[in-house]
Short mmCIF file of C-alpha atoms and ligand atoms in Angstrom, two decimals:
data_model
loop_
_atom_site.label_atom_id
_atom_site.label_comp_id
_atom_site.label_asym_id
_atom_site.label_seq_id
_atom_site.Cartn_x
_atom_site.Cartn_y
_atom_site.Cartn_z
CA MET A 1259 20.50 -13.23 -20.68
CA ASN A 1260 20.76 -15.75 -18.13
CA LYS A 1261 20.38 -18.78 -19.70
CA LYS A 1262 18.91 -20.55 -16.62
CA VAL A 1263 15.76 -18.91 -15.82
CA LYS A 1264 13.24 -20.41 -18.10
CA THR A 1265 10.35 -20.45 -15.76
CA ILE A 1266 9.18 -17.75 -13.47
CA GLY A 1267 6.40 -17.31 -11.12
CA VAL A 1268 4.42 -14.27 -10.06
CA LEU A 1269 2.12 -13.77 -6.29
CA THR A 1270 0.33 -11.01 -4.95
CA SER A 1271 0.56 -11.26 -1.16
CA GLY A 1272 -0.69 -9.51 2.13
CA GLY A 1273 -3.14 -6.32 1.27
CA ASP A 1274 -4.31 -5.87 -2.23
CA ALA A 1275 -3.94 -2.57 -4.03
CA PRO A 1276 -5.10 -0.81 -7.07
CA GLY A 1277 -2.54 -1.65 -9.77
CA MET A 1278 -1.51 -5.22 -8.67
CA ASN A 1279 -3.30 -6.12 -12.04
CA ALA A 1280 -1.20 -4.05 -13.72
CA ALA A 1281 1.74 -5.30 -12.03
CA ILE A 1282 0.79 -8.97 -12.88
CA ARG A 1283 0.23 -7.88 -16.38
CA ALA A 1284 3.87 -6.44 -16.80
CA VAL A 1285 5.24 -9.20 -15.38
CA VAL A 1286 3.62 -11.65 -17.73
CA ARG A 1287 4.18 -9.59 -20.66
CA THR A 1288 8.01 -9.10 -20.11
CA GLY A 1289 8.37 -12.64 -19.36
CA THR A 1290 6.63 -13.80 -22.11
CA TYR A 1291 8.49 -11.14 -24.04
CA HIS A 1292 11.81 -12.37 -23.45
CA GLY A 1293 10.56 -15.94 -23.96
CA LEU A 1294 9.96 -17.29 -20.36
CA ARG A 1295 7.39 -19.70 -19.29
CA VAL A 1296 5.00 -17.29 -16.55
CA MET A 1297 2.95 -19.12 -13.80
CA GLY A 1298 0.61 -17.13 -11.73
CA VAL A 1299 0.42 -18.31 -8.28
CA LYS A 1300 -2.79 -17.73 -6.46
CA ARG A 1301 -3.87 -16.57 -3.06
CA GLY A 1302 0.09 -15.39 -2.00
CA TYR A 1303 2.46 -18.28 -0.34
CA ASN A 1304 -0.74 -19.93 0.10
CA GLY A 1305 -0.83 -20.85 -3.73
CA LEU A 1306 2.80 -22.16 -3.32
CA ILE A 1307 2.51 -24.30 -0.12
CA ASN A 1308 -0.34 -25.67 -1.80
CA GLY A 1309 0.47 -25.92 -5.32
CA ASP A 1310 -2.20 -23.60 -6.55
CA LEU A 1311 -0.42 -22.40 -9.37
CA VAL A 1312 -1.89 -21.52 -13.50
CA GLU A 1313 0.18 -20.94 -16.34
CA MET A 1314 -0.20 -17.11 -17.77
CA ASP A 1315 0.17 -16.16 -21.34
CA ALA A 1316 0.28 -12.66 -22.72
CA ARG A 1317 -3.48 -12.74 -23.59
CA SER A 1318 -4.08 -14.29 -19.90
CA VAL A 1319 -3.38 -10.77 -18.41
CA SER A 1320 -5.46 -9.16 -21.54
CA ASP A 1321 -8.27 -6.77 -19.93
CA ILE A 1322 -6.73 -6.24 -16.61
CA LEU A 1323 -4.98 -2.95 -16.58
CA GLN A 1324 -7.48 -0.94 -15.65
CA ARG A 1325 -9.23 -3.41 -12.91
CA GLY A 1326 -8.60 -2.97 -9.23
CA GLY A 1327 -8.00 -5.97 -6.91
CA THR A 1328 -5.86 -8.91 -8.37
CA ILE A 1329 -6.82 -11.26 -10.41
CA LEU A 1330 -4.02 -13.83 -8.41
CA GLN A 1331 -6.11 -13.06 -5.42
CA THR A 1332 -3.97 -12.45 -2.03
CA ALA A 1333 -3.91 -13.81 1.71
CA ARG A 1334 -1.75 -13.39 4.73
CA CYS A 1335 -0.16 -17.07 4.98
CA LEU A 1336 0.59 -17.68 8.67
CA GLU A 1337 2.45 -21.01 7.62
CA PHE A 1338 4.58 -19.57 5.61
CA LYS A 1339 6.18 -17.65 8.79
CA THR A 1340 7.34 -21.30 9.67
CA ALA A 1341 10.88 -22.57 8.51
CA GLU A 1342 8.72 -26.06 7.11
CA GLY A 1343 6.14 -23.68 5.77
CA VAL A 1344 9.05 -22.12 3.80
CA LYS A 1345 10.50 -25.54 2.80
CA LYS A 1346 7.07 -26.60 1.27
CA ALA A 1347 6.71 -23.38 -0.14
CA PHE A 1348 10.45 -24.18 -1.96
CA ASP A 1349 9.64 -27.51 -2.69
CA ILE A 1350 6.59 -27.01 -4.53
CA ALA A 1351 8.00 -24.25 -6.54
CA LYS A 1352 10.64 -26.79 -7.47
CA VAL A 1353 7.90 -29.44 -8.86
CA PHE A 1354 6.31 -26.46 -10.88
CA GLY A 1355 9.92 -25.62 -12.24
CA LEU A 1356 9.89 -21.99 -10.86
CA ASP A 1357 13.55 -20.78 -11.43
CA GLY A 1358 12.44 -17.67 -10.02
CA LEU A 1359 9.85 -15.81 -8.51
CA ILE A 1360 8.31 -12.19 -8.10
CA VAL A 1361 6.39 -11.00 -5.24
CA ILE A 1362 3.96 -7.68 -4.98
CA GLY A 1363 3.14 -6.59 -1.72
CA GLY A 1364 4.30 -5.15 1.87
CA ASP A 1365 7.10 -5.51 3.67
CA GLY A 1366 5.83 -8.77 5.44
CA SER A 1367 5.44 -10.31 2.24
CA PHE A 1368 9.46 -8.90 1.31
CA ARG A 1369 10.53 -10.79 4.37
CA GLY A 1370 9.22 -13.89 2.92
CA ALA A 1371 10.61 -13.25 -0.39
CA LYS A 1372 13.92 -13.11 1.44
CA ASP A 1373 13.62 -16.21 3.19
CA LEU A 1374 12.92 -18.33 -0.22
CA CYS A 1375 16.19 -16.57 -1.55
CA GLN A 1376 17.93 -18.00 1.49
CA ILE A 1377 16.66 -21.50 0.99
CA GLY A 1378 17.64 -21.09 -2.95
CA LEU A 1379 14.82 -19.89 -5.06
CA PRO A 1380 16.02 -16.75 -6.72
CA THR A 1381 13.09 -14.13 -5.61
CA VAL A 1382 12.56 -10.48 -6.15
CA ALA A 1383 10.11 -8.08 -4.55
CA MET A 1384 8.29 -5.17 -5.58
CA PRO A 1385 6.20 -3.01 -3.56
CA GLY A 1386 2.24 -3.10 -3.83
CA THR A 1387 0.49 -1.39 -0.73
CA ILE A 1388 -1.98 1.45 -0.46
CA ASP A 1389 0.13 2.66 2.60
CA ASN A 1390 3.17 4.29 1.06
CA ASP A 1391 5.24 2.63 3.72
CA ILE A 1392 8.09 0.96 2.30
CA SER A 1393 11.30 2.74 3.39
CA CYS A 1394 13.41 1.93 0.29
CA SER A 1395 10.75 3.16 -1.99
CA GLU A 1396 9.08 6.81 -2.26
CA TYR A 1397 6.42 5.36 -3.51
CA THR A 1398 4.32 2.29 -3.30
CA VAL A 1399 1.44 0.99 -6.26
CA GLY A 1400 -1.76 1.62 -5.31
CA TYR A 1401 -1.13 4.41 -2.96
CA ASP A 1402 -2.42 7.49 -5.67
CA THR A 1403 -5.27 5.67 -6.43
CA CYS A 1404 -6.47 5.39 -2.81
CA LEU A 1405 -5.96 9.02 -2.12
CA ASN A 1406 -7.83 9.78 -4.80
CA THR A 1407 -10.50 7.68 -3.61
CA VAL A 1408 -10.45 9.29 0.12
CA VAL A 1409 -10.07 12.69 -1.27
CA SER A 1410 -13.06 12.45 -3.42
CA ALA A 1411 -14.96 10.93 -0.19
CA VAL A 1412 -13.75 13.67 1.79
CA ASP A 1413 -14.59 16.00 -0.47
CA LYS A 1414 -18.28 14.46 -0.49
CA ILE A 1415 -18.17 14.61 3.29
CA ARG A 1416 -17.38 18.25 3.54
CA ASP A 1417 -20.23 19.13 1.16
CA THR A 1418 -22.85 17.64 4.15
CA ALA A 1419 -20.66 18.71 6.85
CA ALA A 1420 -20.90 22.57 5.43
CA SER A 1421 -24.72 22.19 5.03
CA HIS A 1422 -25.34 21.35 8.68
CA ASP A 1423 -22.37 23.35 10.61
CA ARG A 1424 -20.91 20.16 11.69
CA CYS A 1425 -17.48 18.49 12.62
CA SER A 1426 -16.37 15.47 10.69
CA VAL A 1427 -14.07 12.91 12.10
CA ILE A 1428 -12.79 10.84 9.26
CA GLU A 1429 -11.08 7.51 9.93
CA VAL A 1430 -8.76 6.47 6.89
CA MET A 1431 -6.48 3.57 6.08
CA GLY A 1432 -2.79 3.02 7.67
CA ARG A 1433 -2.06 0.96 10.63
CA GLY A 1434 1.43 1.84 11.35
CA ALA A 1435 1.82 5.17 8.67
CA GLY A 1436 0.39 8.70 8.11
CA TYR A 1437 0.95 8.95 4.84
CA ILE A 1438 -2.48 8.60 3.36
CA ALA A 1439 -3.86 10.87 6.51
CA ILE A 1440 -1.55 13.39 6.30
CA ASN A 1441 -1.62 13.89 1.85
CA ALA A 1442 -5.52 13.80 1.91
CA ALA A 1443 -5.49 15.92 5.08
CA ILE A 1444 -3.18 18.48 2.79
CA ALA A 1445 -5.61 17.63 -0.36
CA CYS A 1446 -8.94 18.23 1.53
CA GLY A 1447 -7.85 21.15 3.60
CA ALA A 1448 -8.45 19.24 7.09
CA ASP A 1449 -8.59 21.74 10.05
CA VAL A 1450 -6.93 18.34 12.20
CA VAL A 1451 -4.97 15.56 11.13
CA LEU A 1452 -3.91 12.85 13.59
CA VAL A 1453 -1.31 10.37 12.97
CA PRO A 1454 0.64 7.55 14.02
CA GLU A 1455 3.81 8.79 13.88
CA TYR A 1456 3.86 11.91 16.02
CA LYS A 1457 2.44 12.20 19.67
CA TRP A 1458 -1.24 14.41 20.01
CA SER A 1459 -3.33 15.58 22.62
CA PHE A 1460 -6.96 15.65 22.53
CA ASP A 1461 -6.74 19.32 24.18
CA ASP A 1462 -3.71 20.84 22.04
CA ASP A 1463 -4.30 19.15 18.58
CA VAL A 1464 -8.15 18.68 18.22
CA LEU A 1465 -10.22 20.83 20.29
CA ARG A 1466 -7.91 24.21 19.98
CA PRO A 1467 -7.57 24.16 16.38
CA ILE A 1468 -11.46 23.57 16.06
CA LEU A 1469 -12.40 26.05 18.52
CA GLU A 1470 -10.01 28.64 16.49
CA SER A 1471 -10.99 28.18 13.38
CA LYS A 1472 -14.82 28.48 14.68
CA SER A 1473 -13.73 32.01 16.10
CA ARG A 1474 -12.08 32.89 12.77
CA GLY A 1475 -15.53 32.17 11.22
CA LYS A 1476 -15.31 28.43 9.58
CA ARG A 1477 -18.67 26.86 10.33
CA HIS A 1478 -17.73 23.32 9.92
CA SER A 1479 -14.46 21.32 10.15
CA ILE A 1480 -12.84 18.55 8.88
CA VAL A 1481 -10.58 16.26 10.97
CA ILE A 1482 -8.80 13.30 9.18
CA VAL A 1483 -7.38 10.19 11.50
CA ALA A 1484 -5.34 7.61 10.49
CA GLU A 1485 -6.56 3.87 11.15
CA GLY A 1486 -3.40 3.44 13.71
CA ILE A 1487 -4.85 6.13 15.80
CA GLY A 1488 -8.55 4.91 15.44
CA GLY A 1489 -11.15 6.06 17.97
CA VAL A 1490 -13.03 8.51 15.83
CA ILE A 1491 -16.57 7.68 17.07
CA ASP A 1492 -15.21 8.56 20.46
CA ILE A 1493 -13.48 11.89 19.00
CA ALA A 1494 -16.49 12.75 17.12
CA LYS A 1495 -18.61 12.33 20.44
CA GLU A 1496 -15.93 14.46 22.41
CA VAL A 1497 -15.98 17.35 19.85
CA GLU A 1498 -19.59 17.51 20.39
CA ALA A 1499 -19.47 17.44 23.92
CA LYS A 1500 -16.82 19.99 24.47
CA THR A 1501 -17.81 22.31 21.96
CA GLY A 1502 -21.41 21.82 21.43
CA ILE A 1503 -20.58 21.80 17.59
CA GLU A 1504 -22.51 18.78 16.38
CA SER A 1505 -20.06 16.17 14.86
CA ARG A 1506 -20.26 12.67 12.97
CA ALA A 1507 -17.63 9.95 12.49
CA THR A 1508 -16.84 8.14 9.08
CA ILE A 1509 -14.56 4.85 8.53
CA LEU A 1510 -13.77 5.18 5.27
CA GLY A 1511 -12.70 1.26 5.10
CA HIS A 1512 -12.49 -0.78 2.48
CA VAL A 1513 -13.79 1.47 -0.30
CA GLN A 1514 -9.90 2.43 -0.19
CA ARG A 1515 -8.33 -0.69 -1.45
CA GLY A 1516 -10.27 -0.82 -4.92
CA GLY A 1517 -11.17 0.65 -7.54
CA SER A 1518 -9.95 1.50 -11.12
CA PRO A 1519 -5.86 2.27 -10.71
CA SER A 1520 -4.83 5.80 -11.38
CA VAL A 1521 -2.66 6.92 -14.06
CA ARG A 1522 0.29 6.89 -12.10
CA ASP A 1523 -0.60 3.34 -10.63
CA ARG A 1524 -0.88 2.08 -14.09
CA VAL A 1525 2.60 3.06 -14.93
CA THR A 1526 4.33 2.92 -12.00
CA ALA A 1527 3.26 -0.81 -11.42
CA SER A 1528 4.02 -1.65 -15.12
CA GLN A 1529 7.58 0.00 -15.00
CA MET A 1530 8.18 -1.88 -11.32
CA GLY A 1531 6.76 -5.33 -13.05
CA ALA A 1532 8.77 -5.09 -16.09
CA HIS A 1533 11.87 -4.27 -13.84
CA ALA A 1534 11.48 -7.18 -11.42
CA VAL A 1535 11.24 -9.57 -14.55
CA GLU A 1536 14.47 -7.99 -15.85
CA LEU A 1537 16.27 -8.54 -12.91
CA LEU A 1538 15.73 -12.31 -12.73
CA ILE A 1539 16.72 -12.36 -16.24
CA ALA A 1540 20.17 -10.92 -15.53
CA GLY A 1541 20.57 -13.67 -12.78
CA LYS A 1542 19.62 -11.10 -9.60
CA SER A 1543 18.09 -12.16 -7.44
CA ASN A 1544 17.08 -11.27 -3.02
CA ARG A 1545 16.11 -7.44 -4.74
CA VAL A 1546 13.29 -5.41 -3.85
CA VAL A 1547 12.41 -2.99 -7.48
CA CYS A 1548 11.75 0.71 -5.48
CA MET A 1549 11.63 4.27 -6.52
CA GLN A 1550 14.23 6.60 -5.70
CA GLY A 1551 14.97 10.13 -7.01
CA GLY A 1552 12.01 9.38 -9.24
CA GLN A 1553 13.42 6.56 -10.76
CA ILE A 1554 13.05 3.10 -10.69
CA THR A 1555 15.95 0.86 -9.26
CA ASP A 1556 16.69 -1.87 -6.86
CA VAL A 1557 18.28 -2.80 -3.40
CA GLU A 1558 18.98 -5.76 -1.45
CA ILE A 1559 15.76 -7.03 0.50
CA GLU A 1560 17.48 -6.66 3.62
CA GLU A 1561 18.98 -3.30 3.16
CA GLY A 1562 15.77 -2.18 1.93
CA LEU A 1563 14.06 -3.52 5.15
CA ALA A 1564 16.55 -1.40 7.47
CA MET A 1565 16.05 1.50 6.07
CA LYS A 1566 13.95 4.44 7.76
CA LYS A 1567 11.67 6.22 6.18
CA GLN A 1568 10.21 9.52 7.95
CA LEU A 1569 6.71 10.71 7.58
CA PRO A 1570 8.17 14.62 7.12
CA LYS A 1571 6.76 17.07 10.28
CA GLU A 1572 6.64 20.04 7.83
CA MET A 1573 3.90 18.07 6.12
CA LEU A 1574 1.98 18.16 9.92
CA THR A 1575 3.04 21.72 10.04
CA LEU A 1576 1.73 22.60 6.36
CA ALA A 1577 -1.71 21.11 7.15
CA LYS A 1578 -1.86 23.14 9.95
CA GLU A 1579 -0.61 26.50 8.38
CA LEU A 1580 -3.20 25.86 5.45
CA ALA A 1581 -6.21 25.49 7.52
CA PHE A 1582 -5.75 28.93 9.37
P1 ADP B 1426 2.20 -7.00 3.86
O1 ADP B 1426 3.30 -7.78 2.60
O2 ADP B 1426 1.36 -6.24 2.91
O3 ADP B 1426 3.34 -6.50 4.43
P2 ADP B 1426 2.07 -9.27 5.69
O4 ADP B 1426 2.90 -8.36 6.83
O5 ADP B 1426 0.20 -9.51 6.25
O6 ADP B 1426 1.27 -7.94 4.24
O7 ADP B 1426 2.59 -9.64 4.94
C1 ADP B 1426 1.98 -11.01 3.90
C2 ADP B 1426 2.47 -12.25 3.94
O8 ADP B 1426 4.16 -12.61 3.83
C3 ADP B 1426 2.20 -12.65 5.57
O9 ADP B 1426 0.96 -13.49 5.15
C4 ADP B 1426 3.64 -14.12 5.27
O10 ADP B 1426 2.64 -15.05 4.67
C5 ADP B 1426 4.67 -13.40 4.79
N1 ADP B 1426 5.07 -12.89 5.49
C6 ADP B 1426 5.17 -11.71 6.34
N2 ADP B 1426 6.16 -11.57 7.60
C7 ADP B 1426 7.01 -12.89 7.24
C8 ADP B 1426 8.11 -13.00 7.79
N3 ADP B 1426 8.68 -12.51 9.09
N4 ADP B 1426 9.06 -14.33 7.25
C9 ADP B 1426 8.59 -14.93 6.32
N5 ADP B 1426 7.34 -14.37 6.01
C10 ADP B 1426 6.51 -13.33 6.44
O1 F6P B 1427 -1.58 -2.22 4.21
C1 F6P B 1427 -3.08 -2.45 3.52
C2 F6P B 1427 -3.64 -2.01 4.95
O2 F6P B 1427 -5.06 -1.67 4.21
C3 F6P B 1427 -4.09 -1.18 6.06
O3 F6P B 1427 -3.59 0.35 5.69
C4 F6P B 1427 -4.82 -1.49 6.83
O4 F6P B 1427 -4.38 -1.70 8.09
C5 F6P B 1427 -4.88 -3.15 6.30
O5 F6P B 1427 -4.19 -3.12 5.01
C6 F6P B 1427 -6.51 -3.49 6.54
O6 F6P B 1427 -6.20 -4.94 6.60
P1 F6P B 1427 -7.07 -5.98 6.45
O7 F6P B 1427 -8.61 -5.44 6.79
O8 F6P B 1427 -7.04 -6.65 4.89
O9 F6P B 1427 -7.32 -6.95 7.13
#
């Protein structure tokens, strides 16, 4: 054990995700198990800049494993994107005696973690975001719970779409990434899926499949649209105008970010949180905990940020073929 690490901090940053609490619990329990003092930083990087830190012990994370959201709360902190903000955060970390920090969030939060490392605070990041859009990791905490929420909502929408012979156009989250959309489309048997990673046209990718599926005897249809494409109200109007099929639009919104984490999110958050603490104890920092080949591992933050992850085109093809 690296004797230098006595006190560590933990924060959640960016959009919240189910399983963040499980990750906080894992950090606190692994830390205290190994004799570390653990401080919780409130509202992401804001808490560091404003000195809003709370002492945490094993009992302070009782009964949170199954809860959505984050007990530390989260935020997007613009001040931290400046060199002065990072310096302020570093100074406060020193005042509270932090020898290391664990950041739970997405790639923006990882950039902040890298900045803190560069200025001298050993920091480790782990992926907590519903989007599954972290290139160095096959999986991000929150994604599975989000998908299950989406699937159960789309199943319900299908019930009413079927009852009325309608077309339902549904927006799911994902500004720059279509992972939620494509997996929900396959899991719900959508007729059409639009993701920001691949070009689409209304006539070829929306109108034609709906008309063709109608001609094959389908009486209702489901169109899933990633948030990054948006415009579901207009798409529904255009479908109705050009096909005569009554259409409705639904924006699922923030329901996708809440709820009790699934088993997968609880277990992965627990593994990743514990791994992050072990890295700091071993004297390692500037690392992102990630999942590769189904195993929990870690890479250098910069290296992780530079990696590319491509939403497989075959999944779009599969969604199309299975909608036949
Ligand atoms: P996510 O971590 O989910 O990608 P954001 O992109 O909103 O979410 O980032 C969360 C926070 O991380 C931001 O509010 C900011 O405090 C910090 N951050 C984001 N980008 C950077 C950056 N390029 N440099 C330093 N800090 C950043
Ligand atoms: O990154 C998670 C996410 O939920 C995205 O899917 C979405 O685009 C964004 O956050 C919405 O953020 P907010 O509504 O919190 O600003």
